[in-house]
CSV table of C-alpha atoms in Angstrom, one decimal:
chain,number,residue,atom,x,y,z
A,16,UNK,CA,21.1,-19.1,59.5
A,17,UNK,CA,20.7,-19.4,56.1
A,18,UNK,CA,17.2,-20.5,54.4
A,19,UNK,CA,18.0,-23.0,52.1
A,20,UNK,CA,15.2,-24.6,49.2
A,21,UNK,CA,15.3,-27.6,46.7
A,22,UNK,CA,17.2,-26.5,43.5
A,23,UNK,CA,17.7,-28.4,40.3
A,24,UNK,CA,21.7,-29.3,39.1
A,25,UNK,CA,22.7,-29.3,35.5
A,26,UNK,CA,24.2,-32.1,34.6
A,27,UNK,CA,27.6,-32.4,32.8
A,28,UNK,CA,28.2,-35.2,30.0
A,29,UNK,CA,31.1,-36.5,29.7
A,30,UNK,CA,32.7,-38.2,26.4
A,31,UNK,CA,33.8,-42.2,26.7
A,32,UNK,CA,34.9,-44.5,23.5
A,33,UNK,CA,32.5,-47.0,25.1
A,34,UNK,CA,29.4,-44.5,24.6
A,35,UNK,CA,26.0,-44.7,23.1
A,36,UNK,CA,23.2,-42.2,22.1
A,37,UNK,CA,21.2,-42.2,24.9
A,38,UNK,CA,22.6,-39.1,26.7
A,39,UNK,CA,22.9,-37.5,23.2
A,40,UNK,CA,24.6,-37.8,18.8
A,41,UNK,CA,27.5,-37.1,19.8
A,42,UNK,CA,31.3,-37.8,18.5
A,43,UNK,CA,33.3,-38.6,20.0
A,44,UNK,CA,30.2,-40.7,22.2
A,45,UNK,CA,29.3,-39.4,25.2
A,46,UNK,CA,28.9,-42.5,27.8
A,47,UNK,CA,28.7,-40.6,31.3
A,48,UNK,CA,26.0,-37.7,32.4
A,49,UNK,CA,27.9,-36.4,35.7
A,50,UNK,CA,23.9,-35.3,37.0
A,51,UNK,CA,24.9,-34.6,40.8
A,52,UNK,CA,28.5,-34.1,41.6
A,53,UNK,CA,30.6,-31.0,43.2
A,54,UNK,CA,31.1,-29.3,40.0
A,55,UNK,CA,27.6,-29.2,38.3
A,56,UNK,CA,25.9,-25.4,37.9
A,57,UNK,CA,22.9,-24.9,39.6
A,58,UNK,CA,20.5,-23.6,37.7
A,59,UNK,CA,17.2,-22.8,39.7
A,60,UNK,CA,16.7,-20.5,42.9
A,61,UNK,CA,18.6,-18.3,44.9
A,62,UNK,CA,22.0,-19.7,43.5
A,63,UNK,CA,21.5,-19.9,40.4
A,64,UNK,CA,24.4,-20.0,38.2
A,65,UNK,CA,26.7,-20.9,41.4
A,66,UNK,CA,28.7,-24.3,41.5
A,67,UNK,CA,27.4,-26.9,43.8
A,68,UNK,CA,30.7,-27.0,46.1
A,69,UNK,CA,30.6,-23.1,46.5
A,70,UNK,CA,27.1,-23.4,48.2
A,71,UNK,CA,28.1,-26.5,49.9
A,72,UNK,CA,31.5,-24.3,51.4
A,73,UNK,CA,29.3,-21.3,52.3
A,74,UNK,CA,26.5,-23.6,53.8
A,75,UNK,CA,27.5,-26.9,54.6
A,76,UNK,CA,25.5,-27.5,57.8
A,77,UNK,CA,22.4,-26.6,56.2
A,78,UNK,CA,23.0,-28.2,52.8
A,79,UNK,CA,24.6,-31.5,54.3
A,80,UNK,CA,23.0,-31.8,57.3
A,81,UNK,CA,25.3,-31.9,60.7
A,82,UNK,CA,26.0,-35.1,60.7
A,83,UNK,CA,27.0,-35.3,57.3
A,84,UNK,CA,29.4,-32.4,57.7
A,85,UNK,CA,31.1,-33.8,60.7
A,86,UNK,CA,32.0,-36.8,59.0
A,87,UNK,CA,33.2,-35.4,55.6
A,88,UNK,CA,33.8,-31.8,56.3
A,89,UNK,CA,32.5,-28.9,54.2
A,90,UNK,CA,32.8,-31.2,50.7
A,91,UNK,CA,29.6,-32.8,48.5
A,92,UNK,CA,30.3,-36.6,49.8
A,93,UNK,CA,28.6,-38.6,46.6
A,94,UNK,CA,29.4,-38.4,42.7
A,95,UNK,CA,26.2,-39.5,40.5
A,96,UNK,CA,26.1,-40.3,36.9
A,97,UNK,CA,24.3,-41.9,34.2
A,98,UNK,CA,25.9,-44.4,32.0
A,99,UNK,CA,25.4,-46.0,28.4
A,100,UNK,CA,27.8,-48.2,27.3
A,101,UNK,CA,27.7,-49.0,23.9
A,102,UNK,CA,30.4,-51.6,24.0
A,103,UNK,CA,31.9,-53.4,27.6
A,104,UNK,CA,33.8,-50.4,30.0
A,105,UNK,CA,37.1,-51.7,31.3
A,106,UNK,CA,37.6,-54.5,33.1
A,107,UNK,CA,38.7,-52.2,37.1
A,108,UNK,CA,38.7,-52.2,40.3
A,109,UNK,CA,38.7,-49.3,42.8
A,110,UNK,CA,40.7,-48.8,46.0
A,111,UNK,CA,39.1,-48.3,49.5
A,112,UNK,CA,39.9,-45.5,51.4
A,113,UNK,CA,43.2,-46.5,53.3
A,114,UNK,CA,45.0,-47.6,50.1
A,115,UNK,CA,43.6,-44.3,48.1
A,116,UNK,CA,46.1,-42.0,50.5
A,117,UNK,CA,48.8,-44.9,50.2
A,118,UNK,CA,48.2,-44.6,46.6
A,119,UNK,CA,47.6,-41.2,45.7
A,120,UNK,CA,48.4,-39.3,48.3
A,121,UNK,CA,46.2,-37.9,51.6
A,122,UNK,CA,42.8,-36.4,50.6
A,123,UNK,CA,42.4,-39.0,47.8
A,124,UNK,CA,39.1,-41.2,48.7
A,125,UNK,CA,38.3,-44.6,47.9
A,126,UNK,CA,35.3,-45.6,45.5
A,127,UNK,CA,32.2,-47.9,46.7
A,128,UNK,CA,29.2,-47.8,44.3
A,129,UNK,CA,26.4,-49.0,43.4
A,130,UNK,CA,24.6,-49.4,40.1
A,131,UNK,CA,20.8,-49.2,39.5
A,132,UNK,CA,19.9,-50.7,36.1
A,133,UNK,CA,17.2,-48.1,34.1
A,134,UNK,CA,17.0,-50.1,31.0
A,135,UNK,CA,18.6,-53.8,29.8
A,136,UNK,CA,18.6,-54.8,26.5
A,137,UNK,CA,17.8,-58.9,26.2
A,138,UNK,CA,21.4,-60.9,26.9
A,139,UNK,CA,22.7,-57.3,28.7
A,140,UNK,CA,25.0,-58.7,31.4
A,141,UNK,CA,27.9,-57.2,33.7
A,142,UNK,CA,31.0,-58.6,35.5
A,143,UNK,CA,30.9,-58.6,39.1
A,144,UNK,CA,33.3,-60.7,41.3
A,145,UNK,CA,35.9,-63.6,40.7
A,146,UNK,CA,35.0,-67.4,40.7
A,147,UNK,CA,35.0,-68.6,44.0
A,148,UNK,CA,38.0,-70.9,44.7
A,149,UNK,CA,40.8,-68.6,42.8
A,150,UNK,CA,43.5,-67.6,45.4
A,151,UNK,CA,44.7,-63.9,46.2
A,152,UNK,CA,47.9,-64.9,43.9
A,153,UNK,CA,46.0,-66.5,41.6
A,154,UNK,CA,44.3,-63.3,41.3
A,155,UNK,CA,47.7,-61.3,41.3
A,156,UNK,CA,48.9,-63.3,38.5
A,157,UNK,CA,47.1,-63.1,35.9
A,158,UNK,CA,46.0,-59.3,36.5
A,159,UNK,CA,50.3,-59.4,35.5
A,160,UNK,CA,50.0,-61.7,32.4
A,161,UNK,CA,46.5,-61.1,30.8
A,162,UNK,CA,44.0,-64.2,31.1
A,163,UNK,CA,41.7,-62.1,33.8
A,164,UNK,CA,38.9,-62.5,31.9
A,165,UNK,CA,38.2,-66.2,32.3
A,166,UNK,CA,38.3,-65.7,35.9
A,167,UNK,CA,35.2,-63.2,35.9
A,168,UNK,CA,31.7,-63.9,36.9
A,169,UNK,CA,29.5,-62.6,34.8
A,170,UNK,CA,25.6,-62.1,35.6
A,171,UNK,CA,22.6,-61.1,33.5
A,172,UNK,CA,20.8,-57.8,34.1
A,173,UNK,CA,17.1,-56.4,33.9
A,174,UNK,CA,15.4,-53.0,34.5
A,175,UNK,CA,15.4,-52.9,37.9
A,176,UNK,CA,18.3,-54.9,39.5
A,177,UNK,CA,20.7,-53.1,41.9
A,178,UNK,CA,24.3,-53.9,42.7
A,179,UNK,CA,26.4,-52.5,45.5
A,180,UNK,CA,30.2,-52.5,44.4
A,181,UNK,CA,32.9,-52.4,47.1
A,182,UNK,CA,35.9,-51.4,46.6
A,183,UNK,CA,37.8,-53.7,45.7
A,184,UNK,CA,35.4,-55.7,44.1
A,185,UNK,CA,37.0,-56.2,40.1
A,186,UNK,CA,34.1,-55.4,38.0
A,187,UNK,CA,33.1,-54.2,34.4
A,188,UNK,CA,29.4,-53.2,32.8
A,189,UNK,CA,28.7,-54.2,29.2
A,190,UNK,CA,26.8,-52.8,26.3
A,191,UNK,CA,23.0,-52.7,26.4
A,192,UNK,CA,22.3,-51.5,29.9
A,193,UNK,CA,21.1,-47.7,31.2
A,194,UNK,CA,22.8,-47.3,34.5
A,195,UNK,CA,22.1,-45.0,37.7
A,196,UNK,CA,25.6,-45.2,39.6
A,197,UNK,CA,26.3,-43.6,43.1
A,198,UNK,CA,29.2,-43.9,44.4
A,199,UNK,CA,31.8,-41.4,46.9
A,200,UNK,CA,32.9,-38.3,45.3
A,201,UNK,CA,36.1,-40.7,43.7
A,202,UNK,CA,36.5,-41.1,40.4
A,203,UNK,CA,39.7,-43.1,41.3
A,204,UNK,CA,39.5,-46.0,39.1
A,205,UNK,CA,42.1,-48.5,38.1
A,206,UNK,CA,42.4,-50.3,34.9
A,207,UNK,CA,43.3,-54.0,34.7
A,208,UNK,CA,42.4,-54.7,31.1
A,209,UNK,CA,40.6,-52.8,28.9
A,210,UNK,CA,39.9,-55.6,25.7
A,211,UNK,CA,42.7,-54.9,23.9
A,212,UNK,CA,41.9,-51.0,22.7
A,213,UNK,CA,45.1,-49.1,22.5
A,214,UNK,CA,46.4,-47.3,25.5
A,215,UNK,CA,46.4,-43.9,25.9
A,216,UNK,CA,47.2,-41.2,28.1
A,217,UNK,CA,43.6,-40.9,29.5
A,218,UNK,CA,43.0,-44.9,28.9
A,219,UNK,CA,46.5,-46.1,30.8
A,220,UNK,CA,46.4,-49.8,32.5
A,221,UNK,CA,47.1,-49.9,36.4
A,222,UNK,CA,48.6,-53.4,37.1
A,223,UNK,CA,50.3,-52.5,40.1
A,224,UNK,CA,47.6,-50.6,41.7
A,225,UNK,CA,45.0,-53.4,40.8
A,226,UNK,CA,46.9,-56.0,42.4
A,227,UNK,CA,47.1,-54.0,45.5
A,228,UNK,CA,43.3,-53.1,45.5
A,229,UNK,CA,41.5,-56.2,44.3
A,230,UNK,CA,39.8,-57.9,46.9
A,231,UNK,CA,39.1,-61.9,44.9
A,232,UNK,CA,37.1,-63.0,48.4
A,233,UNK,CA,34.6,-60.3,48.1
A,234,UNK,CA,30.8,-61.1,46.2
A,235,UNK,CA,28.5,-58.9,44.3
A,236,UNK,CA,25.9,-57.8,46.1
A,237,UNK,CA,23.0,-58.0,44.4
A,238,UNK,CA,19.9,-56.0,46.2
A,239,UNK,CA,16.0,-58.2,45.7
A,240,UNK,CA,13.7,-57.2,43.2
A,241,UNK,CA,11.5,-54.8,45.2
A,242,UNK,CA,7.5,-55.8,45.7
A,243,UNK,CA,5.6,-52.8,45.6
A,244,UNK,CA,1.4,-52.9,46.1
A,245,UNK,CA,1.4,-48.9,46.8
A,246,UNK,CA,2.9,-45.8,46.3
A,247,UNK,CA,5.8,-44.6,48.6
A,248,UNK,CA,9.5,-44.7,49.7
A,249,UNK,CA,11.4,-47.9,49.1
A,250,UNK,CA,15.1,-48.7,50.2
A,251,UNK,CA,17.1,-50.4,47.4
A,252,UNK,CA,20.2,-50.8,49.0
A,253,UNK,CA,23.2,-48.9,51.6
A,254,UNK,CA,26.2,-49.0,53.2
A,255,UNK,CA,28.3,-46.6,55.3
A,256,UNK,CA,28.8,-44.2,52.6
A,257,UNK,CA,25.2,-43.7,50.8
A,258,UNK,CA,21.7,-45.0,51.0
A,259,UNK,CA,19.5,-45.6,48.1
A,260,UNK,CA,15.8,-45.6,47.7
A,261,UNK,CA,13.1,-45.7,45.5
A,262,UNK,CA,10.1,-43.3,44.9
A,263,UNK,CA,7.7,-45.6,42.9
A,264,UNK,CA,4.0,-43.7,42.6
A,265,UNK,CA,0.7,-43.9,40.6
A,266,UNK,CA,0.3,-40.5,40.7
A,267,UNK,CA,-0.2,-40.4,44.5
A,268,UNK,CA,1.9,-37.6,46.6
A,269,UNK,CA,5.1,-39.0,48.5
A,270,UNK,CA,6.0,-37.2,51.3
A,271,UNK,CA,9.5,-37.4,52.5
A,272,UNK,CA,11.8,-35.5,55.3
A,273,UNK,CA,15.5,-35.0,55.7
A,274,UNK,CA,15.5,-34.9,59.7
A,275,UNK,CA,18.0,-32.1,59.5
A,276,UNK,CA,20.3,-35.5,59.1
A,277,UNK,CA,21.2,-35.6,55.4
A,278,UNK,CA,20.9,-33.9,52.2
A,279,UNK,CA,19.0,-35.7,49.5
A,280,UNK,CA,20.1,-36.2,45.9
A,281,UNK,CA,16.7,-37.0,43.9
A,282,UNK,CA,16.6,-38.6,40.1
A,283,UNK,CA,13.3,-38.5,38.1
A,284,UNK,CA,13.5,-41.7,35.9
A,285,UNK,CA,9.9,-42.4,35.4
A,286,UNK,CA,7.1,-39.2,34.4
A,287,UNK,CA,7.3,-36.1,36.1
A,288,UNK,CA,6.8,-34.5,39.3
A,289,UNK,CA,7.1,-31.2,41.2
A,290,UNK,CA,9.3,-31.2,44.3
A,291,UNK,CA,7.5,-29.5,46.8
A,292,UNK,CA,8.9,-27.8,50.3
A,293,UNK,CA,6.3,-25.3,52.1
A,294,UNK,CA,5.2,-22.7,49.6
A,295,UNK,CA,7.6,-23.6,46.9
A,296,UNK,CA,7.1,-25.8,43.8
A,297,UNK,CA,9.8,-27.1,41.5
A,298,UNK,CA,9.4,-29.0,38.5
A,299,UNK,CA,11.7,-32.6,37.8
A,300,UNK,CA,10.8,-33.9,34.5
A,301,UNK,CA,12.7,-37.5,33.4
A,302,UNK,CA,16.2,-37.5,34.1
A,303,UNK,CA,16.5,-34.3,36.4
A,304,UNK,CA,18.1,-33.6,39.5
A,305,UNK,CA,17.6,-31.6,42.3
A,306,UNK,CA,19.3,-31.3,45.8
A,307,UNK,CA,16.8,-30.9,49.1
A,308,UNK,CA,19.1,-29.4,51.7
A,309,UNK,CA,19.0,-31.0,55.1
A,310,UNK,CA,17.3,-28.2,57.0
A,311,UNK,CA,14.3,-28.4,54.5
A,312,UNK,CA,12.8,-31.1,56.5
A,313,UNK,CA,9.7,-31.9,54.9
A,314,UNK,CA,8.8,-32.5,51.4
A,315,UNK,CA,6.9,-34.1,49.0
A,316,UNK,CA,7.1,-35.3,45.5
A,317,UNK,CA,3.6,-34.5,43.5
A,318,UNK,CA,2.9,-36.2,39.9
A,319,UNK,CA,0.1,-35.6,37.5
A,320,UNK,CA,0.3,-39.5,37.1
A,321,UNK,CA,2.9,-42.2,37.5
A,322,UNK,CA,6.2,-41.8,38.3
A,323,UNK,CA,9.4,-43.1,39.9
A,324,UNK,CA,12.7,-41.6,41.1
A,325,UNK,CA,15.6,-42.3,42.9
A,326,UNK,CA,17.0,-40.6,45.9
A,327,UNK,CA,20.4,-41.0,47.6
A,328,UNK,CA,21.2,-40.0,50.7
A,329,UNK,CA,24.1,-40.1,53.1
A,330,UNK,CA,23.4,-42.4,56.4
């Protein structure tokens, strides 16, 4: 069997008409940095230089973890990014699994996500949800005939909330925020309005499809602002397809351990720290990723003072 260790992912940025600067001067702006997904390059260790998914085919028991590769096959389950919208991302939805193969055809996956907010600007606020009350063909109609917007809920933001998304849920993020997002390896998304900038062949609206994937009875689900009095491991929030926690520490060692059960996908978003398995020692400054295969086991995260991270795992 195949020795794996922790390796660190490049991330790939991706160019949006609703980016800022944070990820970069760019033009046009880039508003996503894809920091774990299938495709990213590693660029540390053994496989350096390799894709993510070509490790994860030649090794997916020890990178996943059994459990994980029994569920989703030999295939990187989650899709992470970093966003900065500098003006409000398009009013969409995303279909669940079962109406992702209706839609698109068998092998397409559904989307749930979940957003961790890094930074919020004062008045930073996102739509999540429709006004309780509003009927399914309430719903349907005006996703037809425009109006959606004044059927939205829309909620104010701060560093440190966290959101879970379900598909279905019709949702948008605004300008002013830094965003962690997980969510499945989808980036099926449908558009139901997109504030009146012009249409284009990589901007296209999705009536149909929203109507058929909106879900009006479901609520955002909004995860509580965590209490921490010491350094460790803190879950944010989960659900069947990921599980999110938080590494918040003064400086103190963490120490974590996959079980053999689950890869895990780990964020520095606060200082710096050195990922440590057995004899080896890699460096994560702010905004880094690195992958711990399953069959690491143990491991801890080391910092010279303060820092946080996030982790995602799959359940």
């Amino acid at each position: 069997m195949t020795v794996l260790k922790p390796f660190r992912i490049e991330p790939a940025l991706e160019e949006r008409v609703w980016g800022g600067t944070r990820l970069g001067e760019h033009q046009p702006p880039y508003g996503e940095a894809w920091i774990v997904c299938d495709q990213n390059v590693i660029v540390s260790g053994s496989f350096a230089g390799q894709r993510l998914a070509d490790v994860v085919g030649a090794h997916p028991v020890e990178l996943l973890g059994k459990p994980v590769f029994e569920s989703e096959g030999a295939v990187f389950p989650l899709l992470i990014k970093l966003l900065d919208p500098a003006d409000w991302l398009s009013i969409q939805v995303h279909p669940d699994d079962v109406l992702a193969a209706e839609i698109e055809g068998s092998g397409f996956r559904g989307k749930t996500e979940a957003w961790y907010v890094l930074e919020a600007e004062p008045g930073a606020e996102l739509i999540a949800g429709i006004r309780p009350g509003i009927t399914p063909d309430d719903v349907a109609d005006v996703i037809r005939h425009g109006a959606l917007d004044v059927l939205l809920e829309r909620h104010p933001v701060r560093a440190g909330d966290a959101l879970l998304v379900e598909a279905g849920l019709i949702h948008a993020l605004g300008p002013g925020v830094f965003i962690y997002e997980v969510q499945q390896s989808s980036d099926l998304t449908y558009r139901v309005s997109d504030w009146g900038r012009p249409a284009s062949a990589g901007r296209a609206l999705h009536i149909e499809q929203s109507v058929r994937a909106a879900k009006p009875e479901l609520r955002p689900q909004f995860a509580p602002m965590l209490q921490r009095d010491e350094s460790g491991s803190f879950r944010v929030l989960g659900c069947r397809y990921f599980e999110l926690e938080l590494v918040d520490s003064d400086g103190t060692p963490v120490g974590r351990d996959t079980h053999g059960r689950s890869f895990a996908a780990i964020t520095l978003i606060e200082g710096g720290a050195d990922l440590v398995s057995g004899n080896d020692r890699l460096e994560l400054r702010t905004y880094e990723s690195a992958i711990v295969p399953a069959l690491v086991g143990s491991y801890r995260l080391d910092g010279s003072g303060p820092f946080r991270a996030l982790v995602s795992t799959v359940p």
